[in-house]
Amino acid sequence: MFFLQNIISNKNVCTKIYYFVKTMAGKKKIIFVVNPISGTTRKSGICKLIENNLDKEYYDFSIVETQYSGHASEISRDAKDRGVDVVVAVGGMEL
């Protein structure tokens, strides 16, 4: 599993993920872990950007919002156990 921390800082996020994962064979599973209260802006725009632009032919993805401190770590461990290929942290959290 690959961890991409804090990659979602601009509108080129889908392009960055595409180039990072494109060399991996087969359809890949990605989980975007969103901390909805981190930083100074709301993350709803980023979630829509992901949903509208990530190529569903190549990626199965889900977007999960953290609910409490340490939740991102739990989500990441669970993703590893389920064979998720990429975990992307959206917001100011540590995995």
PDB file of N, CA and C in Angstrom:
ATOM      1  N   MET A   1       0.845  -1.161   0.000  1.00  0.00           N
ATOM      2  CA  MET A   1       0.000   0.000   0.000  1.00  0.00           C
ATOM      3  C   MET A   1       0.898   1.233   0.000  1.00  0.00           C
ATOM      4  N   PHE A   2       0.512   2.227  -0.738  1.00  0.00           N
ATOM      5  CA  PHE A   2       1.237   3.476  -0.787  1.00  0.00           C
ATOM      6  C   PHE A   2       0.475   4.531  -0.005  1.00  0.00           C
ATOM      7  N   PHE A   3       1.180   5.368   0.716  1.00  0.00           N
ATOM      8  CA  PHE A   3       0.569   6.468   1.436  1.00  0.00           C
ATOM      9  C   PHE A   3       0.999   7.770   0.784  1.00  0.00           C
ATOM     10  N   LEU A   4       0.027   8.570   0.393  1.00  0.00           N
ATOM     11  CA  LEU A   4       0.306   9.885  -0.176  1.00  0.00           C
ATOM     12  C   LEU A   4      -0.256  10.907   0.791  1.00  0.00           C
ATOM     13  N   GLN A   5       0.608  11.543   1.555  1.00  0.00           N
ATOM     14  CA  GLN A   5       0.134  12.493   2.545  1.00  0.00           C
ATOM     15  C   GLN A   5       0.105  13.902   1.993  1.00  0.00           C
ATOM     16  N   ASN A   6      -0.977  14.579   2.266  1.00  0.00           N
ATOM     17  CA  ASN A   6      -1.145  15.991   1.942  1.00  0.00           C
ATOM     18  C   ASN A   6      -0.917  16.302   0.472  1.00  0.00           C
ATOM     19  N   ILE A   7      -1.261  15.395  -0.415  1.00  0.00           N
ATOM     20  CA  ILE A   7      -1.104  15.639  -1.848  1.00  0.00           C
ATOM     21  C   ILE A   7      -2.207  16.537  -2.386  1.00  0.00           C
ATOM     22  N   ILE A   8      -3.325  16.575  -1.679  1.00  0.00           N
ATOM     23  CA  ILE A   8      -4.464  17.334  -2.174  1.00  0.00           C
ATOM     24  C   ILE A   8      -4.354  18.770  -1.671  1.00  0.00           C
ATOM     25  N   SER A   9      -3.505  19.532  -2.329  1.00  0.00           N
ATOM     26  CA  SER A   9      -3.326  20.923  -1.941  1.00  0.00           C
ATOM     27  C   SER A   9      -3.668  21.869  -3.075  1.00  0.00           C
ATOM     28  N   ASN A  10      -3.994  21.315  -4.245  1.00  0.00           N
ATOM     29  CA  ASN A  10      -4.369  22.164  -5.372  1.00  0.00           C
ATOM     30  C   ASN A  10      -5.251  21.385  -6.331  1.00  0.00           C
ATOM     31  N   LYS A  11      -5.628  22.007  -7.428  1.00  0.00           N
ATOM     32  CA  LYS A  11      -6.577  21.401  -8.362  1.00  0.00           C
ATOM     33  C   LYS A  11      -5.960  20.321  -9.236  1.00  0.00           C
ATOM     34  N   ASN A  12      -4.689  20.048  -9.114  1.00  0.00           N
ATOM     35  CA  ASN A  12      -4.035  19.034  -9.930  1.00  0.00           C
ATOM     36  C   ASN A  12      -3.993  17.675  -9.239  1.00  0.00           C
ATOM     37  N   VAL A  13      -4.813  17.472  -8.206  1.00  0.00           N
ATOM     38  CA  VAL A  13      -4.733  16.246  -7.424  1.00  0.00           C
ATOM     39  C   VAL A  13      -4.970  15.002  -8.264  1.00  0.00           C
ATOM     40  N   CYS A  14      -5.979  15.005  -9.111  1.00  0.00           N
ATOM     41  CA  CYS A  14      -6.281  13.806  -9.900  1.00  0.00           C
ATOM     42  C   CYS A  14      -5.153  13.494 -10.865  1.00  0.00           C
ATOM     43  N   THR A  15      -4.547  14.524 -11.421  1.00  0.00           N
ATOM     44  CA  THR A  15      -3.416  14.321 -12.324  1.00  0.00           C
ATOM     45  C   THR A  15      -2.242  13.719 -11.570  1.00  0.00           C
ATOM     46  N   LYS A  16      -1.969  14.209 -10.373  1.00  0.00           N
ATOM     47  CA  LYS A  16      -0.857  13.688  -9.580  1.00  0.00           C
ATOM     48  C   LYS A  16      -1.077  12.220  -9.234  1.00  0.00           C
ATOM     49  N   ILE A  17      -2.291  11.876  -8.837  1.00  0.00           N
ATOM     50  CA  ILE A  17      -2.575  10.489  -8.495  1.00  0.00           C
ATOM     51  C   ILE A  17      -2.481   9.620  -9.736  1.00  0.00           C
ATOM     52  N   TYR A  18      -2.994  10.109 -10.854  1.00  0.00           N
ATOM     53  CA  TYR A  18      -2.930   9.347 -12.103  1.00  0.00           C
ATOM     54  C   TYR A  18      -1.490   9.005 -12.444  1.00  0.00           C
ATOM     55  N   TYR A  19      -0.602   9.985 -12.422  1.00  0.00           N
ATOM     56  CA  TYR A  19       0.793   9.721 -12.780  1.00  0.00           C
ATOM     57  C   TYR A  19       1.488   8.849 -11.748  1.00  0.00           C
ATOM     58  N   PHE A  20       1.087   8.938 -10.500  1.00  0.00           N
ATOM     59  CA  PHE A  20       1.687   8.116  -9.454  1.00  0.00           C
ATOM     60  C   PHE A  20       1.303   6.651  -9.628  1.00  0.00           C
ATOM     61  N   VAL A  21       0.053   6.380  -9.971  1.00  0.00           N
ATOM     62  CA  VAL A  21      -0.481   5.028  -9.986  1.00  0.00           C
ATOM     63  C   VAL A  21      -0.474   4.385 -11.371  1.00  0.00           C
ATOM     64  N   LYS A  22      -0.314   5.169 -12.421  1.00  0.00           N
ATOM     65  CA  LYS A  22      -0.523   4.636 -13.772  1.00  0.00           C
ATOM     66  C   LYS A  22       0.411   3.484 -14.138  1.00  0.00           C
ATOM     67  N   THR A  23       1.552   3.390 -13.509  1.00  0.00           N
ATOM     68  CA  THR A  23       2.471   2.299 -13.823  1.00  0.00           C
ATOM     69  C   THR A  23       2.091   0.991 -13.121  1.00  0.00           C
ATOM     70  N   MET A  24       1.146   1.046 -12.202  1.00  0.00           N
ATOM     71  CA  MET A  24       0.701  -0.144 -11.487  1.00  0.00           C
ATOM     72  C   MET A  24      -0.335  -0.861 -12.357  1.00  0.00           C
ATOM     73  N   ALA A  25      -0.224  -2.185 -12.486  1.00  0.00           N
ATOM     74  CA  ALA A  25      -1.120  -2.951 -13.362  1.00  0.00           C
ATOM     75  C   ALA A  25      -2.487  -3.145 -12.724  1.00  0.00           C
ATOM     76  N   GLY A  26      -3.535  -3.143 -13.552  1.00  0.00           N
ATOM     77  CA  GLY A  26      -4.891  -3.431 -13.102  1.00  0.00           C
ATOM     78  C   GLY A  26      -5.588  -2.259 -12.443  1.00  0.00           C
ATOM     79  N   LYS A  27      -6.895  -2.438 -12.205  1.00  0.00           N
ATOM     80  CA  LYS A  27      -7.708  -1.417 -11.548  1.00  0.00           C
ATOM     81  C   LYS A  27      -7.285  -1.311 -10.090  1.00  0.00           C
ATOM     82  N   LYS A  28      -7.060  -0.111  -9.612  1.00  0.00           N
ATOM     83  CA  LYS A  28      -6.540   0.108  -8.272  1.00  0.00           C
ATOM     84  C   LYS A  28      -7.607   0.646  -7.334  1.00  0.00           C
ATOM     85  N   LYS A  29      -7.482   0.260  -6.067  1.00  0.00           N
ATOM     86  CA  LYS A  29      -8.383   0.730  -5.023  1.00  0.00           C
ATOM     87  C   LYS A  29      -7.710   1.884  -4.293  1.00  0.00           C
ATOM     88  N   ILE A  30      -8.447   2.996  -4.194  1.00  0.00           N
ATOM     89  CA  ILE A  30      -7.939   4.189  -3.525  1.00  0.00           C
ATOM     90  C   ILE A  30      -8.948   4.615  -2.469  1.00  0.00           C
ATOM     91  N   ILE A  31      -8.459   4.989  -1.302  1.00  0.00           N
ATOM     92  CA  ILE A  31      -9.304   5.607  -0.274  1.00  0.00           C
ATOM     93  C   ILE A  31      -8.771   7.010  -0.014  1.00  0.00           C
ATOM     94  N   PHE A  32      -9.652   7.982  -0.106  1.00  0.00           N
ATOM     95  CA  PHE A  32      -9.338   9.364   0.241  1.00  0.00           C
ATOM     96  C   PHE A  32      -9.868   9.580   1.655  1.00  0.00           C
ATOM     97  N   VAL A  33      -8.964   9.887   2.572  1.00  0.00           N
ATOM     98  CA  VAL A  33      -9.329  10.115   3.967  1.00  0.00           C
ATOM     99  C   VAL A  33      -9.379  11.622   4.183  1.00  0.00           C
ATOM    100  N   VAL A  34     -10.584  12.130   4.438  1.00  0.00           N
ATOM    101  CA  VAL A  34     -10.813  13.568   4.515  1.00  0.00           C
ATOM    102  C   VAL A  34     -11.014  13.994   5.965  1.00  0.00           C
ATOM    103  N   ASN A  35     -10.218  14.957   6.395  1.00  0.00           N
ATOM    104  CA  ASN A  35     -10.431  15.597   7.686  1.00  0.00           C
ATOM    105  C   ASN A  35     -11.242  16.861   7.402  1.00  0.00           C
ATOM    106  N   PRO A  36     -12.555  16.831   7.629  1.00  0.00           N
ATOM    107  CA  PRO A  36     -13.417  17.930   7.192  1.00  0.00           C
ATOM    108  C   PRO A  36     -13.203  19.241   7.932  1.00  0.00           C
ATOM    109  N   ILE A  37     -12.540  19.214   9.086  1.00  0.00           N
ATOM    110  CA  ILE A  37     -12.365  20.452   9.842  1.00  0.00           C
ATOM    111  C   ILE A  37     -10.926  20.961   9.850  1.00  0.00           C
ATOM    112  N   SER A  38     -10.030  20.313   9.123  1.00  0.00           N
ATOM    113  CA  SER A  38      -8.640  20.765   9.096  1.00  0.00           C
ATOM    114  C   SER A  38      -8.502  21.967   8.173  1.00  0.00           C
ATOM    115  N   GLY A  39      -7.499  22.770   8.430  1.00  0.00           N
ATOM    116  CA  GLY A  39      -7.222  23.902   7.552  1.00  0.00           C
ATOM    117  C   GLY A  39      -8.271  25.003   7.656  1.00  0.00           C
ATOM    118  N   THR A  40      -8.259  25.866   6.666  1.00  0.00           N
ATOM    119  CA  THR A  40      -9.142  27.029   6.705  1.00  0.00           C
ATOM    120  C   THR A  40     -10.286  26.964   5.713  1.00  0.00           C
ATOM    121  N   THR A  41     -10.297  25.964   4.845  1.00  0.00           N
ATOM    122  CA  THR A  41     -11.383  25.858   3.867  1.00  0.00           C
ATOM    123  C   THR A  41     -12.080  24.516   3.996  1.00  0.00           C
ATOM    124  N   ARG A  42     -13.334  24.486   3.567  1.00  0.00           N
ATOM    125  CA  ARG A  42     -14.101  23.242   3.596  1.00  0.00           C
ATOM    126  C   ARG A  42     -13.609  22.314   2.495  1.00  0.00           C
ATOM    127  N   LYS A  43     -13.758  21.026   2.721  1.00  0.00           N
ATOM    128  CA  LYS A  43     -13.227  20.032   1.788  1.00  0.00           C
ATOM    129  C   LYS A  43     -14.254  19.539   0.770  1.00  0.00           C
ATOM    130  N   SER A  44     -15.473  20.060   0.801  1.00  0.00           N
ATOM    131  CA  SER A  44     -16.501  19.565  -0.117  1.00  0.00           C
ATOM    132  C   SER A  44     -16.107  19.769  -1.572  1.00  0.00           C
ATOM    133  N   GLY A  45     -15.436  20.862  -1.885  1.00  0.00           N
ATOM    134  CA  GLY A  45     -14.991  21.105  -3.258  1.00  0.00           C
ATOM    135  C   GLY A  45     -13.982  20.075  -3.715  1.00  0.00           C
ATOM    136  N   ILE A  46     -13.121  19.650  -2.825  1.00  0.00           N
ATOM    137  CA  ILE A  46     -12.116  18.645  -3.167  1.00  0.00           C
ATOM    138  C   ILE A  46     -12.793  17.300  -3.418  1.00  0.00           C
ATOM    139  N   CYS A  47     -13.780  16.956  -2.594  1.00  0.00           N
ATOM    140  CA  CYS A  47     -14.496  15.688  -2.791  1.00  0.00           C
ATOM    141  C   CYS A  47     -15.194  15.671  -4.142  1.00  0.00           C
ATOM    142  N   LYS A  48     -15.813  16.767  -4.520  1.00  0.00           N
ATOM    143  CA  LYS A  48     -16.468  16.847  -5.831  1.00  0.00           C
ATOM    144  C   LYS A  48     -15.441  16.747  -6.957  1.00  0.00           C
ATOM    145  N   LEU A  49     -14.288  17.360  -6.772  1.00  0.00           N
ATOM    146  CA  LEU A  49     -13.220  17.292  -7.762  1.00  0.00           C
ATOM    147  C   LEU A  49     -12.787  15.837  -7.971  1.00  0.00           C
ATOM    148  N   ILE A  50     -12.614  15.121  -6.892  1.00  0.00           N
ATOM    149  CA  ILE A  50     -12.225  13.706  -6.970  1.00  0.00           C
ATOM    150  C   ILE A  50     -13.304  12.911  -7.696  1.00  0.00           C
ATOM    151  N   GLU A  51     -14.541  13.061  -7.247  1.00  0.00           N
ATOM    152  CA  GLU A  51     -15.651  12.301  -7.826  1.00  0.00           C
ATOM    153  C   GLU A  51     -15.830  12.575  -9.319  1.00  0.00           C
ATOM    154  N   ASN A  52     -15.653  13.816  -9.719  1.00  0.00           N
ATOM    155  CA  ASN A  52     -15.891  14.202 -11.109  1.00  0.00           C
ATOM    156  C   ASN A  52     -14.732  13.903 -12.046  1.00  0.00           C
ATOM    157  N   ASN A  53     -13.525  13.769 -11.522  1.00  0.00           N
ATOM    158  CA  ASN A  53     -12.361  13.694 -12.404  1.00  0.00           C
ATOM    159  C   ASN A  53     -11.542  12.415 -12.323  1.00  0.00           C
ATOM    160  N   LEU A  54     -11.683  11.642 -11.280  1.00  0.00           N
ATOM    161  CA  LEU A  54     -10.901  10.414 -11.192  1.00  0.00           C
ATOM    162  C   LEU A  54     -11.492   9.387 -12.156  1.00  0.00           C
ATOM    163  N   ASP A  55     -10.668   8.776 -12.957  1.00  0.00           N
ATOM    164  CA  ASP A  55     -11.116   7.858 -13.999  1.00  0.00           C
ATOM    165  C   ASP A  55     -11.597   6.547 -13.381  1.00  0.00           C
ATOM    166  N   LYS A  56     -12.906   6.347 -13.375  1.00  0.00           N
ATOM    167  CA  LYS A  56     -13.506   5.170 -12.743  1.00  0.00           C
ATOM    168  C   LYS A  56     -13.214   3.880 -13.501  1.00  0.00           C
ATOM    169  N   GLU A  57     -12.725   4.001 -14.714  1.00  0.00           N
ATOM    170  CA  GLU A  57     -12.326   2.812 -15.468  1.00  0.00           C
ATOM    171  C   GLU A  57     -11.060   2.189 -14.879  1.00  0.00           C
ATOM    172  N   TYR A  58     -10.221   3.023 -14.285  1.00  0.00           N
ATOM    173  CA  TYR A  58      -8.938   2.555 -13.754  1.00  0.00           C
ATOM    174  C   TYR A  58      -8.894   2.490 -12.226  1.00  0.00           C
ATOM    175  N   TYR A  59      -9.823   3.184 -11.557  1.00  0.00           N
ATOM    176  CA  TYR A  59      -9.756   3.276 -10.100  1.00  0.00           C
ATOM    177  C   TYR A  59     -11.110   3.010  -9.456  1.00  0.00           C
ATOM    178  N   ASP A  60     -11.114   2.156  -8.436  1.00  0.00           N
ATOM    179  CA  ASP A  60     -12.237   2.043  -7.510  1.00  0.00           C
ATOM    180  C   ASP A  60     -11.839   2.909  -6.330  1.00  0.00           C
ATOM    181  N   PHE A  61     -12.703   3.833  -5.957  1.00  0.00           N
ATOM    182  CA  PHE A  61     -12.308   4.713  -4.859  1.00  0.00           C
ATOM    183  C   PHE A  61     -13.471   4.972  -3.917  1.00  0.00           C
ATOM    184  N   SER A  62     -13.104   5.362  -2.715  1.00  0.00           N
ATOM    185  CA  SER A  62     -14.090   5.813  -1.744  1.00  0.00           C
ATOM    186  C   SER A  62     -13.510   7.019  -1.020  1.00  0.00           C
ATOM    187  N   ILE A  63     -14.418   7.833  -0.521  1.00  0.00           N
ATOM    188  CA  ILE A  63     -14.039   9.024   0.240  1.00  0.00           C
ATOM    189  C   ILE A  63     -14.621   8.847   1.637  1.00  0.00           C
ATOM    190  N   VAL A  64     -13.739   8.878   2.636  1.00  0.00           N
ATOM    191  CA  VAL A  64     -14.154   8.655   4.017  1.00  0.00           C
ATOM    192  C   VAL A  64     -13.766   9.863   4.851  1.00  0.00           C
ATOM    193  N   GLU A  65     -14.723  10.425   5.602  1.00  0.00           N
ATOM    194  CA  GLU A  65     -14.425  11.549   6.488  1.00  0.00           C
ATOM    195  C   GLU A  65     -14.077  11.031   7.875  1.00  0.00           C
ATOM    196  N   THR A  66     -13.048  11.625   8.463  1.00  0.00           N
ATOM    197  CA  THR A  66     -12.678  11.259   9.831  1.00  0.00           C
ATOM    198  C   THR A  66     -13.719  11.821  10.787  1.00  0.00           C
ATOM    199  N   GLN A  67     -13.931  11.099  11.878  1.00  0.00           N
ATOM    200  CA  GLN A  67     -14.942  11.488  12.861  1.00  0.00           C
ATOM    201  C   GLN A  67     -14.337  11.936  14.198  1.00  0.00           C
ATOM    202  N   TYR A  68     -13.077  11.545  14.463  1.00  0.00           N
ATOM    203  CA  TYR A  68     -12.455  11.838  15.754  1.00  0.00           C
ATOM    204  C   TYR A  68     -10.944  11.702  15.621  1.00  0.00           C
ATOM    205  N   SER A  69     -10.235  12.156  16.619  1.00  0.00           N
ATOM    206  CA  SER A  69      -8.780  12.076  16.634  1.00  0.00           C
ATOM    207  C   SER A  69      -8.337  10.615  16.555  1.00  0.00           C
ATOM    208  N   GLY A  70      -7.409  10.303  15.667  1.00  0.00           N
ATOM    209  CA  GLY A  70      -6.907   8.951  15.510  1.00  0.00           C
ATOM    210  C   GLY A  70      -7.696   8.118  14.507  1.00  0.00           C
ATOM    211  N   HIS A  71      -8.803   8.643  14.029  1.00  0.00           N
ATOM    212  CA  HIS A  71      -9.646   7.902  13.095  1.00  0.00           C
ATOM    213  C   HIS A  71      -8.934   7.650  11.768  1.00  0.00           C
ATOM    214  N   ALA A  72      -8.130   8.607  11.301  1.00  0.00           N
ATOM    215  CA  ALA A  72      -7.389   8.427  10.041  1.00  0.00           C
ATOM    216  C   ALA A  72      -6.449   7.230  10.125  1.00  0.00           C
ATOM    217  N   SER A  73      -5.819   7.063  11.267  1.00  0.00           N
ATOM    218  CA  SER A  73      -4.927   5.908  11.454  1.00  0.00           C
ATOM    219  C   SER A  73      -5.703   4.605  11.407  1.00  0.00           C
ATOM    220  N   GLU A  74      -6.869   4.577  12.020  1.00  0.00           N
ATOM    221  CA  GLU A  74      -7.713   3.378  11.998  1.00  0.00           C
ATOM    222  C   GLU A  74      -8.163   3.059  10.575  1.00  0.00           C
ATOM    223  N   ILE A  75      -8.579   4.076   9.848  1.00  0.00           N
ATOM    224  CA  ILE A  75      -9.017   3.887   8.468  1.00  0.00           C
ATOM    225  C   ILE A  75      -7.871   3.327   7.630  1.00  0.00           C
ATOM    226  N   SER A  76      -6.681   3.857   7.826  1.00  0.00           N
ATOM    227  CA  SER A  76      -5.510   3.415   7.066  1.00  0.00           C
ATOM    228  C   SER A  76      -5.143   1.968   7.365  1.00  0.00           C
ATOM    229  N   ARG A  77      -5.166   1.598   8.630  1.00  0.00           N
ATOM    230  CA  ARG A  77      -4.873   0.207   8.996  1.00  0.00           C
ATOM    231  C   ARG A  77      -5.907  -0.739   8.396  1.00  0.00           C
ATOM    232  N   ASP A  78      -7.171  -0.353   8.467  1.00  0.00           N
ATOM    233  CA  ASP A  78      -8.233  -1.168   7.886  1.00  0.00           C
ATOM    234  C   ASP A  78      -8.056  -1.288   6.372  1.00  0.00           C
ATOM    235  N   ALA A  79      -7.670  -0.186   5.734  1.00  0.00           N
ATOM    236  CA  ALA A  79      -7.447  -0.205   4.279  1.00  0.00           C
ATOM    237  C   ALA A  79      -6.327  -1.174   3.920  1.00  0.00           C
ATOM    238  N   LYS A  80      -5.285  -1.164   4.697  1.00  0.00           N
ATOM    239  CA  LYS A  80      -4.171  -2.100   4.455  1.00  0.00           C
ATOM    240  C   LYS A  80      -4.651  -3.540   4.567  1.00  0.00           C
ATOM    241  N   ASP A  81      -5.430  -3.815   5.596  1.00  0.00           N
ATOM    242  CA  ASP A  81      -5.951  -5.172   5.800  1.00  0.00           C
ATOM    243  C   ASP A  81      -6.875  -5.606   4.661  1.00  0.00           C
ATOM    244  N   ARG A  82      -7.557  -4.651   4.029  1.00  0.00           N
ATOM    245  CA  ARG A  82      -8.478  -4.958   2.934  1.00  0.00           C
ATOM    246  C   ARG A  82      -7.809  -4.932   1.568  1.00  0.00           C
ATOM    247  N   GLY A  83      -6.503  -4.672   1.524  1.00  0.00           N
ATOM    248  CA  GLY A  83      -5.782  -4.690   0.253  1.00  0.00           C
ATOM    249  C   GLY A  83      -5.930  -3.446  -0.591  1.00  0.00           C
ATOM    250  N   VAL A  84      -6.233  -2.317   0.040  1.00  0.00           N
ATOM    251  CA  VAL A  84      -6.325  -1.053  -0.690  1.00  0.00           C
ATOM    252  C   VAL A  84      -4.934  -0.676  -1.176  1.00  0.00           C
ATOM    253  N   ASP A  85      -4.839  -0.192  -2.419  1.00  0.00           N
ATOM    254  CA  ASP A  85      -3.544   0.119  -3.023  1.00  0.00           C
ATOM    255  C   ASP A  85      -2.994   1.477  -2.610  1.00  0.00           C
ATOM    256  N   VAL A  86      -3.873   2.473  -2.486  1.00  0.00           N
ATOM    257  CA  VAL A  86      -3.423   3.836  -2.204  1.00  0.00           C
ATOM    258  C   VAL A  86      -4.351   4.467  -1.173  1.00  0.00           C
ATOM    259  N   VAL A  87      -3.764   5.121  -0.159  1.00  0.00           N
ATOM    260  CA  VAL A  87      -4.499   5.911   0.813  1.00  0.00           C
ATOM    261  C   VAL A  87      -4.021   7.342   0.668  1.00  0.00           C
ATOM    262  N   VAL A  88      -4.969   8.264   0.458  1.00  0.00           N
ATOM    263  CA  VAL A  88      -4.629   9.679   0.286  1.00  0.00           C
ATOM    264  C   VAL A  88      -5.217  10.464   1.443  1.00  0.00           C
ATOM    265  N   ALA A  89      -4.360  11.182   2.170  1.00  0.00           N
ATOM    266  CA  ALA A  89      -4.813  12.038   3.272  1.00  0.00           C
ATOM    267  C   ALA A  89      -5.185  13.400   2.714  1.00  0.00           C
ATOM    268  N   VAL A  90      -6.416  13.831   2.999  1.00  0.00           N
ATOM    269  CA  VAL A  90      -6.905  15.126   2.556  1.00  0.00           C
ATOM    270  C   VAL A  90      -7.101  15.989   3.792  1.00  0.00           C
ATOM    271  N   GLY A  91      -6.199  16.919   4.024  1.00  0.00           N
ATOM    272  CA  GLY A  91      -6.290  17.773   5.201  1.00  0.00           C
ATOM    273  C   GLY A  91      -5.068  17.592   6.074  1.00  0.00           C
ATOM    274  N   GLY A  92      -5.082  18.236   7.209  1.00  0.00           N
ATOM    275  CA  GLY A  92      -3.922  18.238   8.089  1.00  0.00           C
ATOM    276  C   GLY A  92      -3.962  17.142   9.122  1.00  0.00           C
ATOM    277  N   MET A  93      -3.704  15.911   8.698  1.00  0.00           N
ATOM    278  CA  MET A  93      -3.688  14.805   9.648  1.00  0.00           C
ATOM    279  C   MET A  93      -2.445  13.970   9.435  1.00  0.00           C
ATOM    280  N   GLU A  94      -2.087  13.232  10.450  1.00  0.00           N
ATOM    281  CA  GLU A  94      -0.939  12.339  10.341  1.00  0.00           C
ATOM    282  C   GLU A  94      -1.426  10.914  10.366  1.00  0.00           C
ATOM    283  N   LEU A  95      -0.940  10.102   9.433  1.00  0.00           N
ATOM    284  CA  LEU A  95      -1.334   8.686   9.378  1.00  0.00           C
ATOM    285  C   LEU A  95      -0.281   7.834  10.060  1.00  0.00           C
TER     286      LEU A  95
END
